[in-house]
PDB file of C-alpha atoms in Angstrom:
ATOM      1  CA  GLN A 264     -20.783 -14.816   3.876  1.00 83.00           C
ATOM      2  CA  VAL A 265     -19.005 -15.628   0.706  1.00 88.00           C
ATOM      3  CA  GLU A 266     -18.186 -19.375   0.240  1.00 93.00           C
ATOM      4  CA  LEU A 267     -14.858 -19.989  -1.659  1.00 96.00           C
ATOM      5  CA  GLU A 268     -13.606 -23.406  -2.905  1.00 95.00           C
ATOM      6  CA  GLU A 269     -10.028 -24.140  -3.893  1.00 97.00           C
ATOM      7  CA  SER A 270      -8.789 -27.028  -5.885  1.00 97.00           C
ATOM      8  CA  GLY A 271      -5.624 -27.912  -7.934  1.00 98.00           C
ATOM      9  CA  GLY A 272      -3.150 -28.527  -5.104  1.00 98.00           C
ATOM     10  CA  GLY A 273      -0.855 -31.703  -5.173  1.00 98.00           C
ATOM     11  CA  SER A 274       2.409 -32.803  -4.922  1.00 98.00           C
ATOM     12  CA  VAL A 275       5.125 -32.128  -7.605  1.00 98.00           C
ATOM     13  CA  GLN A 276       8.923 -32.015  -7.980  1.00 98.00           C
ATOM     14  CA  ALA A 277      10.872 -29.035  -8.254  1.00 98.00           C
ATOM     15  CA  GLY A 278      10.520 -27.203 -11.616  1.00 98.00           C
ATOM     16  CA  GLY A 279       6.978 -28.548 -12.252  1.00 98.00           C
ATOM     17  CA  SER A 280       3.807 -26.660 -12.565  1.00 98.00           C
ATOM     18  CA  LEU A 281       0.426 -26.589 -10.971  1.00 98.00           C
ATOM     19  CA  ARG A 282      -2.707 -24.442 -11.427  1.00 98.00           C
ATOM     20  CA  LEU A 283      -4.808 -23.679  -8.511  1.00 98.00           C
ATOM     21  CA  SER A 284      -8.407 -22.837  -9.019  1.00 98.00           C
ATOM     22  CA  CYS A 285     -10.876 -20.729  -6.769  1.00 98.00           C
ATOM     23  CA  VAL A 286     -14.632 -20.695  -7.435  1.00 96.00           C
ATOM     24  CA  ALA A 287     -17.187 -18.612  -5.735  1.00 91.00           C
ATOM     25  CA  PRO A 288     -20.121 -20.513  -6.774  1.00 88.00           C
ATOM     26  CA  ARG A 289     -23.013 -18.186  -5.150  1.00 91.00           C
ATOM     27  CA  ILE A 290     -21.508 -14.770  -5.759  1.00 92.00           C
ATOM     28  CA  ILE A 291     -23.174 -12.642  -8.420  1.00 91.00           C
ATOM     29  CA  THR A 292     -21.092 -11.761 -11.439  1.00 91.00           C
ATOM     30  CA  SER A 293     -21.074  -7.939 -10.656  1.00 92.00           C
ATOM     31  CA  THR A 294     -19.710  -8.572  -7.038  1.00 93.00           C
ATOM     32  CA  PHE A 295     -17.165 -11.037  -8.420  1.00 95.00           C
ATOM     33  CA  ASN A 296     -15.895  -8.276 -10.878  1.00 95.00           C
ATOM     34  CA  GLY A 297     -15.877  -5.491  -8.338  1.00 95.00           C
ATOM     35  CA  ASN A 298     -13.816  -7.514  -5.571  1.00 97.00           C
ATOM     36  CA  THR A 299     -10.124  -7.960  -5.238  1.00 97.00           C
ATOM     37  CA  TRP A 300      -8.975 -11.354  -5.185  1.00 98.00           C
ATOM     38  CA  ALA A 301      -5.887 -12.865  -4.086  1.00 98.00           C
ATOM     39  CA  TRP A 302      -3.958 -15.971  -3.262  1.00 98.00           C
ATOM     40  CA  TYR A 303      -1.936 -16.310   0.062  1.00 98.00           C
ATOM     41  CA  ARG A 304       0.081 -19.186   1.401  1.00 98.00           C
ATOM     42  CA  GLN A 305       0.987 -20.325   4.800  1.00 98.00           C
ATOM     43  CA  ALA A 306       3.954 -22.907   5.451  1.00 97.00           C
ATOM     44  CA  PRO A 307       4.303 -24.753   8.639  1.00 92.00           C
ATOM     45  CA  GLY A 308       5.516 -22.450  11.311  1.00 94.00           C
ATOM     46  CA  LYS A 309       5.400 -19.298   9.202  1.00 96.00           C
ATOM     47  CA  GLN A 310       3.002 -16.460   8.735  1.00 97.00           C
ATOM     48  CA  ARG A 311       0.366 -16.380   6.063  1.00 97.00           C
ATOM     49  CA  GLU A 312       1.978 -14.337   3.251  1.00 98.00           C
ATOM     50  CA  LEU A 313       0.255 -12.569   0.154  1.00 98.00           C
ATOM     51  CA  VAL A 314       1.493 -14.569  -3.169  1.00 98.00           C
ATOM     52  CA  ALA A 315      -0.540 -12.689  -5.806  1.00 98.00           C
ATOM     53  CA  SER A 316      -3.458 -10.395  -6.157  1.00 98.00           C
ATOM     54  CA  ILE A 317      -5.598  -8.972  -8.938  1.00 98.00           C
ATOM     55  CA  SER A 318      -7.886  -5.759  -8.372  1.00 97.00           C
ATOM     56  CA  SER A 319     -11.197  -5.089  -9.941  1.00 95.00           C
ATOM     57  CA  GLY A 320      -9.560  -3.100 -12.685  1.00 95.00           C
ATOM     58  CA  GLY A 321      -7.367  -6.133 -13.431  1.00 95.00           C
ATOM     59  CA  THR A 322      -4.086  -4.624 -11.855  1.00 97.00           C
ATOM     60  CA  THR A 323      -1.930  -7.582 -10.464  1.00 98.00           C
ATOM     61  CA  ASP A 324       0.658  -7.778  -7.830  1.00 98.00           C
ATOM     62  CA  TYR A 325       3.023 -10.353  -6.996  1.00 98.00           C
ATOM     63  CA  ALA A 326       5.336 -11.265  -3.943  1.00 98.00           C
ATOM     64  CA  ASP A 327       8.843 -10.830  -5.218  1.00 98.00           C
ATOM     65  CA  SER A 328       9.635 -14.632  -4.530  1.00 98.00           C
ATOM     66  CA  VAL A 329       7.048 -15.600  -6.986  1.00 98.00           C
ATOM     67  CA  LYS A 330       7.528 -12.766  -9.940  1.00 98.00           C
ATOM     68  CA  GLY A 331       7.985 -14.363 -13.160  1.00 98.00           C
ATOM     69  CA  ARG A 332       6.813 -17.804 -12.040  1.00 98.00           C
ATOM     70  CA  PHE A 333       3.213 -17.540 -11.049  1.00 98.00           C
ATOM     71  CA  THR A 334       0.323 -15.830 -12.754  1.00 98.00           C
ATOM     72  CA  ILE A 335      -3.015 -14.890 -11.161  1.00 98.00           C
ATOM     73  CA  VAL A 336      -5.991 -14.802 -13.666  1.00 97.00           C
ATOM     74  CA  ARG A 337      -9.618 -13.843 -13.182  1.00 96.00           C
ATOM     75  CA  ASP A 338     -12.131 -15.575 -15.140  1.00 95.00           C
ATOM     76  CA  SER A 339     -15.277 -13.527 -14.908  1.00 92.00           C
ATOM     77  CA  PRO A 340     -17.848 -15.770 -16.852  1.00 91.00           C
ATOM     78  CA  ARG A 341     -16.787 -18.979 -14.718  1.00 92.00           C
ATOM     79  CA  LYS A 342     -16.363 -16.778 -11.558  1.00 93.00           C
ATOM     80  CA  ARG A 343     -13.015 -18.474 -11.025  1.00 96.00           C
ATOM     81  CA  VAL A 344      -9.766 -17.155 -10.066  1.00 98.00           C
ATOM     82  CA  TYR A 345      -6.591 -19.149 -11.007  1.00 98.00           C
ATOM     83  CA  LEU A 346      -3.103 -19.116  -9.845  1.00 98.00           C
ATOM     84  CA  GLN A 347      -0.714 -20.755 -12.597  1.00 98.00           C
ATOM     85  CA  MET A 348       2.504 -21.802 -10.747  1.00 98.00           C
ATOM     86  CA  ASN A 349       5.435 -22.627 -12.985  1.00 98.00           C
ATOM     87  CA  SER A 350       9.116 -23.511 -12.056  1.00 98.00           C
ATOM     88  CA  LEU A 351       8.101 -24.711  -8.637  1.00 98.00           C
ATOM     89  CA  LEU A 352      10.595 -24.720  -5.822  1.00 98.00           C
ATOM     90  CA  PRO A 353      10.597 -26.631  -2.615  1.00 97.00           C
ATOM     91  CA  GLU A 354      10.018 -23.399  -0.681  1.00 97.00           C
ATOM     92  CA  ASP A 355       6.821 -22.895  -2.476  1.00 98.00           C
ATOM     93  CA  THR A 356       5.536 -25.793  -0.386  1.00 98.00           C
ATOM     94  CA  ALA A 357       2.312 -24.514   1.659  1.00 98.00           C
ATOM     95  CA  ALA A 358      -1.286 -24.247   2.041  1.00 98.00           C
ATOM     96  CA  TYR A 359      -2.551 -22.052  -0.565  1.00 98.00           C
ATOM     97  CA  PHE A 360      -5.785 -19.930   0.167  1.00 98.00           C
ATOM     98  CA  CYS A 361      -8.110 -17.965  -2.094  1.00 98.00           C
ATOM     99  CA  VAL A 362      -9.146 -14.510  -0.379  1.00 98.00           C
ATOM    100  CA  THR A 363     -11.583 -12.201  -1.824  1.00 97.00           C
ATOM    101  CA  ARG A 364     -12.044  -8.503  -0.464  1.00 96.00           C
ATOM    102  CA  MET A 365     -15.593  -7.270  -0.849  1.00 94.00           C
ATOM    103  CA  ARG A 366     -15.892  -4.116  -2.661  1.00 92.00           C
ATOM    104  CA  ASP A 367     -18.685  -2.641  -0.423  1.00 91.00           C
ATOM    105  CA  THR A 368     -17.508  -3.700   3.152  1.00 91.00           C
ATOM    106  CA  ASN A 369     -13.864  -4.359   2.631  1.00 93.00           C
ATOM    107  CA  ALA A 370     -14.474  -7.574   4.664  1.00 95.00           C
ATOM    108  CA  ASP A 371     -12.303 -10.563   3.355  1.00 96.00           C
ATOM    109  CA  TYR A 372     -13.314 -14.090   2.953  1.00 96.00           C
ATOM    110  CA  SER A 373     -11.026 -17.104   2.555  1.00 96.00           C
ATOM    111  CA  GLY A 374     -11.442 -20.459   1.245  1.00 96.00           C
ATOM    112  CA  PRO A 375     -10.453 -23.665   3.300  1.00 97.00           C
ATOM    113  CA  GLY A 376      -7.083 -23.864   1.374  1.00 97.00           C
ATOM    114  CA  THR A 377      -5.231 -26.399  -0.872  1.00 98.00           C
ATOM    115  CA  GLN A 378      -1.953 -27.996  -0.194  1.00 98.00           C
ATOM    116  CA  VAL A 379       0.927 -27.578  -2.518  1.00 98.00           C
ATOM    117  CA  THR A 380       3.858 -29.819  -1.765  1.00 98.00           C
ATOM    118  CA  VAL A 381       6.972 -29.376  -3.938  1.00 98.00           C
ATOM    119  CA  SER A 382       9.979 -31.964  -3.556  1.00 98.00           C
ATOM    120  CA  SER A 383      13.534 -31.633  -4.350  1.00 94.00           C
TER     121      SER A 383
END
């Protein structure tokens, strides 16, 4: 079992910025570096969707809807993954979840989520 903790959500006006943080306090550094990390989001009444991911090799991928606005960053010494969100839009309103895929088992673990609300 991998414990993940998200923080940084909140309420902002359209055009604003937020930085989400995900920490895995009990994961060892080698496992942290070997895993794939991602942020997903789920809006009310909608399916969970992939927002951004970063592989063990540092390759990033983004949903088309957030390209150019969001950036995923991995901080290995602190065992944290960030999602910098700029130029936020009301349609970005959702619960955001940090997810990691274990390099050895391909099992996915998710945090409890943090709410982001963007008002127009």
